[in-house]
mmCIF file of C-alpha atoms in Angstrom:
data_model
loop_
_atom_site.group_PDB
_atom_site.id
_atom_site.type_symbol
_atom_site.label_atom_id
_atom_site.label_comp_id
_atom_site.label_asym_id
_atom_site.label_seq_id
_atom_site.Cartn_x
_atom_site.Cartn_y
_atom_site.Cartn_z
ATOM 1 C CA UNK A 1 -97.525 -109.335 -8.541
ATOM 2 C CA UNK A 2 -98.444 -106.141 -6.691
ATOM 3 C CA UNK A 3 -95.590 -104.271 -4.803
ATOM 4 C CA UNK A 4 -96.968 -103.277 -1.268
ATOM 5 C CA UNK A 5 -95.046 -101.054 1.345
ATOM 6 C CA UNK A 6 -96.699 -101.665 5.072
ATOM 7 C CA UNK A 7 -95.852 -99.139 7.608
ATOM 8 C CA UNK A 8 -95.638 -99.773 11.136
ATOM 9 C CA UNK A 9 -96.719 -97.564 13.628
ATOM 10 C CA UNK A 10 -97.647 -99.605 17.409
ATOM 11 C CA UNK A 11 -100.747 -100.057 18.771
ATOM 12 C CA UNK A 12 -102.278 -103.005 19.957
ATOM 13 C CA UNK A 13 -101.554 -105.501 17.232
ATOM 14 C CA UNK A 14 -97.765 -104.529 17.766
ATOM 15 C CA UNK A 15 -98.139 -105.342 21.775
ATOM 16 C CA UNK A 16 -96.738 -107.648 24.100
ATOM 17 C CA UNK A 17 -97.390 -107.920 28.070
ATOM 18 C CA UNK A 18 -95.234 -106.382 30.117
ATOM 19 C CA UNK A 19 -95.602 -105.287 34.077
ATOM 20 C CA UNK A 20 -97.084 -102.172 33.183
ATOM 21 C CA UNK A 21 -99.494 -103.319 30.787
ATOM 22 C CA UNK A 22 -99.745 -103.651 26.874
ATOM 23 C CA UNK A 23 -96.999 -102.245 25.511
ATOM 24 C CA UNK A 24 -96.181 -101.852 21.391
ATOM 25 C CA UNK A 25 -92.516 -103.499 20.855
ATOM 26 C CA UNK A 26 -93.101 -105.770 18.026
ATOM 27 C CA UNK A 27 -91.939 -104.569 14.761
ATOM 28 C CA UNK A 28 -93.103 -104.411 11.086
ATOM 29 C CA UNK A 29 -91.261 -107.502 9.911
ATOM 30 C CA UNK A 30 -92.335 -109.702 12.697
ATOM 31 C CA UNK A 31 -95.798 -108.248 12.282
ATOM 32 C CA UNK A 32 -95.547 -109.566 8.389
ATOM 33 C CA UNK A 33 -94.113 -112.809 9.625
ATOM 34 C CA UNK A 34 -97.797 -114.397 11.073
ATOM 35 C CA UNK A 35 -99.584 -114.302 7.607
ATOM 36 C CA UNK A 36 -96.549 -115.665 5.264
ATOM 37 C CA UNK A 37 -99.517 -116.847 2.560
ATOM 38 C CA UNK A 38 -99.776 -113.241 1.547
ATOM 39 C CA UNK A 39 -97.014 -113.460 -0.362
ATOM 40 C CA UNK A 40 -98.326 -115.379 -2.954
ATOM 41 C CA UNK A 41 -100.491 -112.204 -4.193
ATOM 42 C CA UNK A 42 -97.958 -109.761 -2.944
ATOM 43 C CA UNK A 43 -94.195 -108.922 -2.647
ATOM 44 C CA UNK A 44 -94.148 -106.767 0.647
ATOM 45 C CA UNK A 45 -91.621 -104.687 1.857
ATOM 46 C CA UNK A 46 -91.896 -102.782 5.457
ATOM 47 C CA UNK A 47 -90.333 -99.578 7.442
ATOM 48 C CA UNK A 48 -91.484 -99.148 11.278
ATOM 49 C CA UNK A 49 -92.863 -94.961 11.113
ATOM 50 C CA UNK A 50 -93.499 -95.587 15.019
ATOM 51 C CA UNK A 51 -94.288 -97.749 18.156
ATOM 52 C CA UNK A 52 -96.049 -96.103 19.986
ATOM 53 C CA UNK A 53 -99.839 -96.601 21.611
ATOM 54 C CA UNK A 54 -102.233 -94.914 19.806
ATOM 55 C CA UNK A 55 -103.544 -92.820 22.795
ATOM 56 C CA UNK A 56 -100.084 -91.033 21.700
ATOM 57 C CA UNK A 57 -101.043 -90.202 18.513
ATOM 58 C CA UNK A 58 -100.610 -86.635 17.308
ATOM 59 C CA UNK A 59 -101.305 -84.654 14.123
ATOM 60 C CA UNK A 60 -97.194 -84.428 14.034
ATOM 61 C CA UNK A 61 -97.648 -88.464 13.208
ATOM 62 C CA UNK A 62 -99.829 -87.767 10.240
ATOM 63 C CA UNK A 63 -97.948 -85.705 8.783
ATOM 64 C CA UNK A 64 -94.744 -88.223 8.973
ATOM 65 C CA UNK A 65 -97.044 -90.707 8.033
ATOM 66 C CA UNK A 66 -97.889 -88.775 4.939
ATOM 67 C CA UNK A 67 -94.622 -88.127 3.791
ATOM 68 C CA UNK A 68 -93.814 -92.077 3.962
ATOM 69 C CA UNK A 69 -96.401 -92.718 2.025
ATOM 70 C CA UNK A 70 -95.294 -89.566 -0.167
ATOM 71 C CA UNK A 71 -91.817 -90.695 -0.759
ATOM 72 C CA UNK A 72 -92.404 -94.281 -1.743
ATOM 73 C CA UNK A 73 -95.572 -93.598 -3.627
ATOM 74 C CA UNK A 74 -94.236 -94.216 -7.118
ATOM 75 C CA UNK A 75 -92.387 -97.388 -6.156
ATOM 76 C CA UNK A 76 -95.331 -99.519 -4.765
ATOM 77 C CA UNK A 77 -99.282 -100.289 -5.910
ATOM 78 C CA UNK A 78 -100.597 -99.738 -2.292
ATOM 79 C CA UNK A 79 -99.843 -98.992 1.266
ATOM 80 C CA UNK A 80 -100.559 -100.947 4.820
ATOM 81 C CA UNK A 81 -100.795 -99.263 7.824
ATOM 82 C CA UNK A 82 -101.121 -100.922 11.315
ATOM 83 C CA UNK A 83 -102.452 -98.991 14.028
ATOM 84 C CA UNK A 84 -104.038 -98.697 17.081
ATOM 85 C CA UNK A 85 -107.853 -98.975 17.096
ATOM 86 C CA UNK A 86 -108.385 -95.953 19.712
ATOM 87 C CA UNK A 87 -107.251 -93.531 17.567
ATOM 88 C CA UNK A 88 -107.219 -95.310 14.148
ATOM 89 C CA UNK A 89 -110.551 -93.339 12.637
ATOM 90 C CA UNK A 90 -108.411 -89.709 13.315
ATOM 91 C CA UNK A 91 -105.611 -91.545 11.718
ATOM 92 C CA UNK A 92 -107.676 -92.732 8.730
ATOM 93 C CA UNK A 93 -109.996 -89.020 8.414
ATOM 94 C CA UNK A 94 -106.801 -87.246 8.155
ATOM 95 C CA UNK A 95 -104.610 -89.480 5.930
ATOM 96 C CA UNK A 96 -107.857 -89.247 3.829
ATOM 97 C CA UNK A 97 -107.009 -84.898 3.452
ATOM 98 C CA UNK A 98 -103.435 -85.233 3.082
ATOM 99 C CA UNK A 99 -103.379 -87.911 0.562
ATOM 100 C CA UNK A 100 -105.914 -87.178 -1.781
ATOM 101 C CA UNK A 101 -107.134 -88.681 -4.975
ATOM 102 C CA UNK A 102 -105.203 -91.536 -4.687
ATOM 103 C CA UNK A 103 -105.461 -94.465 -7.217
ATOM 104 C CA UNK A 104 -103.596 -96.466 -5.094
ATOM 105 C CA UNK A 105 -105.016 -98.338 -1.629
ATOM 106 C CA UNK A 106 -103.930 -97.126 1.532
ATOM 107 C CA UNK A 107 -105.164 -98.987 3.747
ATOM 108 C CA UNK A 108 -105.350 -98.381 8.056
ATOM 109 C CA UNK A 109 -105.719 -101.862 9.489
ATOM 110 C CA UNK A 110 -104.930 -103.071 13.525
ATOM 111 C CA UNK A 111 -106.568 -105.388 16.178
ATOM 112 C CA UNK A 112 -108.019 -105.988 19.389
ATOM 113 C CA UNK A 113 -105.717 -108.125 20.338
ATOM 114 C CA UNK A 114 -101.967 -108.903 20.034
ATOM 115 C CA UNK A 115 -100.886 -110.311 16.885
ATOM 116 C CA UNK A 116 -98.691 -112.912 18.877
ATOM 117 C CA UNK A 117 -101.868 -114.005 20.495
ATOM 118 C CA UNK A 118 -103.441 -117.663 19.760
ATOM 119 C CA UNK A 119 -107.001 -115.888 19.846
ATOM 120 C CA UNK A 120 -106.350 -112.601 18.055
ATOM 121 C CA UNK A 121 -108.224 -110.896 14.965
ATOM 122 C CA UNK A 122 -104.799 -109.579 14.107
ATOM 123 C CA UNK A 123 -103.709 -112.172 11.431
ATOM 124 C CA UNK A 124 -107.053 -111.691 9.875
ATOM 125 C CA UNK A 125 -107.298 -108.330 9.475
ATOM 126 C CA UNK A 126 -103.761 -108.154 8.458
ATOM 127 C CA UNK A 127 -104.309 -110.719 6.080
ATOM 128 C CA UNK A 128 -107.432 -109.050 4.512
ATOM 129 C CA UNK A 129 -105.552 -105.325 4.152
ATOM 130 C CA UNK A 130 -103.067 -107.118 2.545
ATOM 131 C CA UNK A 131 -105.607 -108.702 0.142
ATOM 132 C CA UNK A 132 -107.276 -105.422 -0.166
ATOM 133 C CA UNK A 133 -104.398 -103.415 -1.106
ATOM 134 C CA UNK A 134 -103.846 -105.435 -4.507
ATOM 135 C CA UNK A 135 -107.115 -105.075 -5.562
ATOM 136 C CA UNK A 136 -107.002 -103.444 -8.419
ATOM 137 C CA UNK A 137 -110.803 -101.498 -7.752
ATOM 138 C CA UNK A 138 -109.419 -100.724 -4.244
ATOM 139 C CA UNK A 139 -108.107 -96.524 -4.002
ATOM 140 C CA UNK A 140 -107.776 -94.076 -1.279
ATOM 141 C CA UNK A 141 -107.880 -93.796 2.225
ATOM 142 C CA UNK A 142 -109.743 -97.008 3.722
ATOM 143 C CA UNK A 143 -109.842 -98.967 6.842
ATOM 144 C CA UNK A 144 -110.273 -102.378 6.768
ATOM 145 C CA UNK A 145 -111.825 -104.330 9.865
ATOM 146 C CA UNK A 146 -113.450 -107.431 10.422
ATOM 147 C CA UNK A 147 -113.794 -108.328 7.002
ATOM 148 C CA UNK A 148 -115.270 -104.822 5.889
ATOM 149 C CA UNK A 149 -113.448 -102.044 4.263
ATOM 150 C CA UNK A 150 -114.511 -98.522 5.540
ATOM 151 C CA UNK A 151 -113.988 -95.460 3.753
ATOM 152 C CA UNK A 152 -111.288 -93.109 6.182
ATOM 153 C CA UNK A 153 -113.588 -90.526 6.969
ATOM 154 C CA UNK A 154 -116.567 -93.017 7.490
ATOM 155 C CA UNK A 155 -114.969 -94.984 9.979
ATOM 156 C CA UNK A 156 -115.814 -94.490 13.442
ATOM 157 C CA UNK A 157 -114.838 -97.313 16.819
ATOM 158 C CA UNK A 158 -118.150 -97.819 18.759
ATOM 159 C CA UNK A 159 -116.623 -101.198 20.317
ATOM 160 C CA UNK A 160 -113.863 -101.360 22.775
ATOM 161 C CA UNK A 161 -113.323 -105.251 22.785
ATOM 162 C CA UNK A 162 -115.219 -107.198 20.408
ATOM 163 C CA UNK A 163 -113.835 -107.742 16.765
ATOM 164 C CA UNK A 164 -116.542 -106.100 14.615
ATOM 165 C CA UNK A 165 -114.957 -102.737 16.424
ATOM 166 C CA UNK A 166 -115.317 -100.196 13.640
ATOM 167 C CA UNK A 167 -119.209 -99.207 12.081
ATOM 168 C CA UNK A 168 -118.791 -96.980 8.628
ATOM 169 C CA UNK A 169 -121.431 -93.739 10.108
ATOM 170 C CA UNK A 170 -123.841 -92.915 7.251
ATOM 171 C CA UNK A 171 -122.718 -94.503 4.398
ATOM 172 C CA UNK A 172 -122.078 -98.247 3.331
ATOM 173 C CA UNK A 173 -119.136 -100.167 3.433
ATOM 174 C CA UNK A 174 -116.892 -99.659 0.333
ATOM 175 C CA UNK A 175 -116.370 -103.264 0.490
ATOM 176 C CA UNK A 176 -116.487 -106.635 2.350
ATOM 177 C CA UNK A 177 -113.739 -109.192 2.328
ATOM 178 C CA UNK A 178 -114.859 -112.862 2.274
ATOM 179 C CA UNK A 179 -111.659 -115.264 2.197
ATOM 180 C CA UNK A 180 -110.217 -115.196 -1.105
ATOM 181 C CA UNK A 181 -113.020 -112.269 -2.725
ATOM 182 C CA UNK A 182 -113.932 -108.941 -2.021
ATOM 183 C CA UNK A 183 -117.210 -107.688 -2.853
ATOM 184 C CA UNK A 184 -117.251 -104.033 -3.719
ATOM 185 C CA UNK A 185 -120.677 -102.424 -2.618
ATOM 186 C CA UNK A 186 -120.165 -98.935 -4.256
ATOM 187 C CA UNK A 187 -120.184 -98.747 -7.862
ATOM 188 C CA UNK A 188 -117.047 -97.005 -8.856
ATOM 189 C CA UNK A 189 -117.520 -96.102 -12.281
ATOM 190 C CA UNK A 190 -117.484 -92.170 -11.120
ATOM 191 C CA UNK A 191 -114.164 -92.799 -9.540
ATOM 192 C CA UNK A 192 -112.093 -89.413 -10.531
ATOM 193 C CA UNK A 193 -108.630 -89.680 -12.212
ATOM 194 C CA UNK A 194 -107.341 -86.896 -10.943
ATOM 195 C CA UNK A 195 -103.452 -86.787 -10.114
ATOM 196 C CA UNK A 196 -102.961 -87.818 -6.186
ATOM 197 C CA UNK A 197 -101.954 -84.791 -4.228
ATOM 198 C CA UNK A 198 -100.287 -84.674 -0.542
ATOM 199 C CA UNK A 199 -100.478 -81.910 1.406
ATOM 200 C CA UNK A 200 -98.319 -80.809 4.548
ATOM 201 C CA UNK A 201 -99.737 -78.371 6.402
ATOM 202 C CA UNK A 202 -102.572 -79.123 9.482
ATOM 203 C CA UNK A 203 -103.182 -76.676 12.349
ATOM 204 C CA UNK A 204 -103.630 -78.602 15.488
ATOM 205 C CA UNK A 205 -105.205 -75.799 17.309
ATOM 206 C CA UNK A 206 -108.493 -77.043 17.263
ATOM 207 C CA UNK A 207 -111.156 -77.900 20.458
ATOM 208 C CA UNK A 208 -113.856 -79.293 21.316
ATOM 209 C CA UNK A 209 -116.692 -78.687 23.376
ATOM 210 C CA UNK A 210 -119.067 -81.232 24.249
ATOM 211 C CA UNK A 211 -122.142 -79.841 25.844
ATOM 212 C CA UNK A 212 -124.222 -80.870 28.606
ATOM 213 C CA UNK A 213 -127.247 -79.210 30.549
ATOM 214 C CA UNK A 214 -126.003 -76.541 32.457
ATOM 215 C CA UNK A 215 -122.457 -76.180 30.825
ATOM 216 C CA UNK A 216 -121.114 -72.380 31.780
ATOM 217 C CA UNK A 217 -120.211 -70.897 28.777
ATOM 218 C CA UNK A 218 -117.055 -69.105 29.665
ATOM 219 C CA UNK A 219 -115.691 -72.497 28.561
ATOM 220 C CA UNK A 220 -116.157 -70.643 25.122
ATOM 221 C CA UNK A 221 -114.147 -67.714 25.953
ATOM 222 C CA UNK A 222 -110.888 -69.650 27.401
ATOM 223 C CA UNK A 223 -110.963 -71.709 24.153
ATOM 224 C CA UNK A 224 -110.923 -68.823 21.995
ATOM 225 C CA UNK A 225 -108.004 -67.384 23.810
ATOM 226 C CA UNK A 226 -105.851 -70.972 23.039
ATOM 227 C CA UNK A 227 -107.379 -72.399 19.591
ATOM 228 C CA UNK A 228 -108.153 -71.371 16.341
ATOM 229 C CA UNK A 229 -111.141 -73.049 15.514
ATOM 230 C CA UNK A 230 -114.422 -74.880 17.747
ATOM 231 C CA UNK A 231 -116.168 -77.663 17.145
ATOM 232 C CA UNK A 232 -119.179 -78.241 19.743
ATOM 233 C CA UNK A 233 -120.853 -80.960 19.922
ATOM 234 C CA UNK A 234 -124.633 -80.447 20.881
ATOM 235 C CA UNK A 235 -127.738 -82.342 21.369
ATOM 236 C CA UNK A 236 -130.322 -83.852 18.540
ATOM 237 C CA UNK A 237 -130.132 -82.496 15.439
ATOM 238 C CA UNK A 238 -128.508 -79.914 16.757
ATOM 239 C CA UNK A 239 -128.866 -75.709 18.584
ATOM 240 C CA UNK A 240 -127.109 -73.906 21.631
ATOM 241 C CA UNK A 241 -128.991 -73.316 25.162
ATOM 242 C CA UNK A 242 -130.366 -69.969 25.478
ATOM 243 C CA UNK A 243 -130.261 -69.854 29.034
ATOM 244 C CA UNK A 244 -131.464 -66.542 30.372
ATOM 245 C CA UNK A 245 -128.155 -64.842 30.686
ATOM 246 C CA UNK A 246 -127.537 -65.645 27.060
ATOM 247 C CA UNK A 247 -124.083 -66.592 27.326
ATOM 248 C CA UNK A 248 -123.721 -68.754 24.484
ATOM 249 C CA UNK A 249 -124.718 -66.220 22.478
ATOM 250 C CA UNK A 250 -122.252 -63.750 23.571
ATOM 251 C CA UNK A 251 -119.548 -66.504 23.661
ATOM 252 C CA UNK A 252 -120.526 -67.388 20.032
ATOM 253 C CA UNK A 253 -120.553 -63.640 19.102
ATOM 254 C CA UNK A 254 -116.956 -63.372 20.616
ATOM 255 C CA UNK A 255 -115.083 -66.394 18.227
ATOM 256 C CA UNK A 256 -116.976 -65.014 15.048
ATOM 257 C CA UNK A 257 -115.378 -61.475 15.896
ATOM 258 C CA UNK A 258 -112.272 -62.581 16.071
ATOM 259 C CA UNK A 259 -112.654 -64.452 12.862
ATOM 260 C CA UNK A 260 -112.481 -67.529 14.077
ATOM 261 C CA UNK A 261 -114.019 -70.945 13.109
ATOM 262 C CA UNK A 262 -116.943 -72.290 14.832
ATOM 263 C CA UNK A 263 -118.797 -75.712 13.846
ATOM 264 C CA UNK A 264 -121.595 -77.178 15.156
ATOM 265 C CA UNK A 265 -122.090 -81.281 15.015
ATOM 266 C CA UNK A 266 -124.087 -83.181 17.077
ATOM 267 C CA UNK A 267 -123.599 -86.105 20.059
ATOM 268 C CA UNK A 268 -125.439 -88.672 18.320
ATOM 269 C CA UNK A 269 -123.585 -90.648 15.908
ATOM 270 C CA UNK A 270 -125.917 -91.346 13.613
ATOM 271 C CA UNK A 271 -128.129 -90.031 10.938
ATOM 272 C CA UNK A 272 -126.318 -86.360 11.165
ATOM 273 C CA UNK A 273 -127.305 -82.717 12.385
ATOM 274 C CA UNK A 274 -129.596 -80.314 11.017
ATOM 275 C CA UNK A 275 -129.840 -77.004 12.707
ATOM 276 C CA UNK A 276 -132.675 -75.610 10.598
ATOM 277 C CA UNK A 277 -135.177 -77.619 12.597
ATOM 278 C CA UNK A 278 -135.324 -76.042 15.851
ATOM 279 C CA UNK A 279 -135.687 -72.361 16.532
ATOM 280 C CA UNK A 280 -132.222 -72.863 19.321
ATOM 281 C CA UNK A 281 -130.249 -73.887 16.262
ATOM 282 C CA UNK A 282 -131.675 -71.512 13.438
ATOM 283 C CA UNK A 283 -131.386 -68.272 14.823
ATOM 284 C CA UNK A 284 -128.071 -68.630 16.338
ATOM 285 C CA UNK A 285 -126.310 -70.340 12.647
ATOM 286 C CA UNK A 286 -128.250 -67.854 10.551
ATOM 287 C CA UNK A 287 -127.013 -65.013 12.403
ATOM 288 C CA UNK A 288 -123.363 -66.314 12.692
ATOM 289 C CA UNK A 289 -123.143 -68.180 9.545
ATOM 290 C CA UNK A 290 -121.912 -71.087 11.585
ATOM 291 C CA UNK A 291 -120.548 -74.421 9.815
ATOM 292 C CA UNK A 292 -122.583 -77.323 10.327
ATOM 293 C CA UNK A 293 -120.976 -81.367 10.077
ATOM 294 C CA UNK A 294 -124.127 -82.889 8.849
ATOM 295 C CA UNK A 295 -123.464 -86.543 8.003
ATOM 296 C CA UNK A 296 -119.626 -86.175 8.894
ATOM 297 C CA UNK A 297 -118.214 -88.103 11.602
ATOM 298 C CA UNK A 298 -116.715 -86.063 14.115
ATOM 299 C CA UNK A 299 -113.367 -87.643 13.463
ATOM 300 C CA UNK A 300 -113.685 -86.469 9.786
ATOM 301 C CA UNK A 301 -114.547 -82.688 11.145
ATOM 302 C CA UNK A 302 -111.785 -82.493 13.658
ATOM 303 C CA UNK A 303 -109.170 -83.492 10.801
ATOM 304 C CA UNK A 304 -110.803 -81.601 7.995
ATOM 305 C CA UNK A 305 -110.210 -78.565 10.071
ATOM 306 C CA UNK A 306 -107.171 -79.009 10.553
ATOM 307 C CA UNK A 307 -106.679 -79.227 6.936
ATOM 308 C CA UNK A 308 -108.319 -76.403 6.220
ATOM 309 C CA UNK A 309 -106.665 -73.996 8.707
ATOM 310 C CA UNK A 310 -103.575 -75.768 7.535
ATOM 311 C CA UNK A 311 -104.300 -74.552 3.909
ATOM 312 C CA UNK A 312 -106.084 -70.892 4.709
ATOM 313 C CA UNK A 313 -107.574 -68.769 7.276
ATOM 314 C CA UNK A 314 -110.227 -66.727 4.590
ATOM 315 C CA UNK A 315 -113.401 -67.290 5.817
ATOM 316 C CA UNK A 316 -114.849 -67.892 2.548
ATOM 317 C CA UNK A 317 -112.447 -70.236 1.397
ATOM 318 C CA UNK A 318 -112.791 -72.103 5.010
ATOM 319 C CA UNK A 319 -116.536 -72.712 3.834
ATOM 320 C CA UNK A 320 -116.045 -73.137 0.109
ATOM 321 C CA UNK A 321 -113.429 -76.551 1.331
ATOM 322 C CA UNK A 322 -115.271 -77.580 4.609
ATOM 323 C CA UNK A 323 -118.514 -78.076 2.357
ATOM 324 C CA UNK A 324 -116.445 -80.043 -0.453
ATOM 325 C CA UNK A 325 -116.521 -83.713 -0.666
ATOM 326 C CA UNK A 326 -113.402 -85.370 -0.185
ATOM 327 C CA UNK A 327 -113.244 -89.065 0.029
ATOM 328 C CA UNK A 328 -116.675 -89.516 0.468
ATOM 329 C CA UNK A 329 -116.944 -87.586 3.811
ATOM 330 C CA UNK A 330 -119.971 -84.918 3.240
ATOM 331 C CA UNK A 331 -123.193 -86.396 1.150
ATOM 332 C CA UNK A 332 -125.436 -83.646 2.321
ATOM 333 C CA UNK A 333 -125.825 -80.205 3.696
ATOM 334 C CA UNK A 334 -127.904 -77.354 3.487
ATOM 335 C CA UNK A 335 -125.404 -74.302 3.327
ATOM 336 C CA UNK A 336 -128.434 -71.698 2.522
ATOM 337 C CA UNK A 337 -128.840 -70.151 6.371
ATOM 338 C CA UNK A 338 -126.005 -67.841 7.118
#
């Protein structure tokens, strides 16, 4: 029988009412208590990390929830977390570069409603993480949701209240849970062996600009005085304005002299960015060398930079790990204009 450790950390399956609102109290063991039949595939122990909403969460909370999993890796055959659904992708993208090549499950699982609820998806998806993480085929970072397993830096929330919550952006679901199967879409007979490694570094001085017509860029220059690295989301497939004052270009011009970070990614979720198409994206990324997300997820770009500046701050080596696939997150790029 598989030995599984879930970790509580809050969020909305962990909420009851209170005057204020929904508020995470409930705690990992009473959690466990609503789906007792998982014991018979599982002995499950718990610890409570947190309790906190996941509008809280912080990259401070990844790391602890890292070194959880860290510490009591050798003792169990896969991990549960519950979490809040707002934040759970971030969660998921950068478990998924702390913890990696993991041949055990670690699974990110929540709800849309309380699990003390009589009309809740929580004792489902519980249930099915639970299931998941004593699959033998199952490894790494996943969420599970609605009867699909997502890889972490796939996952993305495009639902606020129905159940089917979480979409996997631009690649299939790892999996899909069906009562008492799962049926594994991915063929898995690349999976590396490699030795799991944790890492404990992130540099939360990251931003984000999302543009819209008109935007002054000055917004540029304060950033670079308070973060380390950019991300700016733009339009389509992806290019800066070149309004007639040519701000943008200055402002970009500025962060790369400084040696800072700068990554361009685009507003629509799906399908990915390509900057080579349009003359207001070429110019500007093959005269800055700018990084591009492609198919990421923005989730997966805002934690993989973090990583990264976590790990180094060479340029070269920034490139050399923001263009290398980890967990599934990059499929394709075009890293020839810079």
């Amino acid at each position: 029988m598989k030995r599984i450790l879930m970790l509580g950390t809050g969020g909305t399956i962990a909420c009851k009412r209170t005057e204020s609102g929904l508020k995470p109290v409930i705690t990992s063991d009473e959690i466990l208590s609503y789906v007792p039949d998982s014991r018979s595939y599982c002995q499950i122990d718990t610890i409570q990390i947190l309790n906190i909403d996941s509008t809280n969460i912080q990259p401070s909370h990844w790391l602890t929830i890292a070194a959880a999993i860290e510490e009591h890796y050798e003792q169990y055959d896969g991990f549960v977390i519950t979490h809040g659904t707002d934040t759970m992708a971030y969660t998921a993208a950068a478990l998924s570069y702390l913890i990696q090549h993991s041949q055990k499950p670690i699974v990110i699982t929540g709800a849309q409603k309380p699990i003390d609820m009589e009309n809740t998806d929580a004792r489902t998806n519980l249930a099915d993480s639970l299931f998941f993480a004593s699959c033998d085929k199952a490894h790494d970072v996943n969420i599970v949701f609605d009867g699909k397993a997502i890889a972490g830096t796939r996952g993305k929330k495009e639902r606020t209240k129905s159940y089917n919550a979480f979409s996997s952006i631009n690649f299939p679901n790892v999996a899909v849970i069906q009562e008492d199967h799962i049926i594994f879409y991915l063929d898995d007979k690349e999976r590396d062996r490699e030795t799991v490694k944790f890492f404990h570094e992130l540099d939360s001085n990251v931003g984000l600009l999302k543009l819209i017509p008109s935007m002054d860029a000055s917004l540029l220059d304060y950033m670079a005085e308070h973060y380390d690295a950019v991300i700016i989301e733009s339009f389509g497939v992806g290019g800066l304005p070149s309004y007639e004052q040519d701000d943008y270009y200055r402002a970009i011009s500025r962060w790369t002299g400084l040696g800072k970070t700068v990554v361009m990614t685009t507003q629509v979720t799906n399908e990915g960015s390509n900057m080579s198409v349009y003359e207001v994206g070429r110019n500007i990324k093959q005269e800055f060398g700018l990084l591009e997300a492609y198919d990421m997820t923005l989730e997966a770009v805002v934690t993989k930079i973090m990583w990264i500046l976590g790990q180094t701050k060479d340029p070269e080596e920034i490139r050399r790990l923001f263009y290398e696939t980890i967990n599934r997150d990059v499929l394709w790029y075009q890293d020839s204009i810079h």
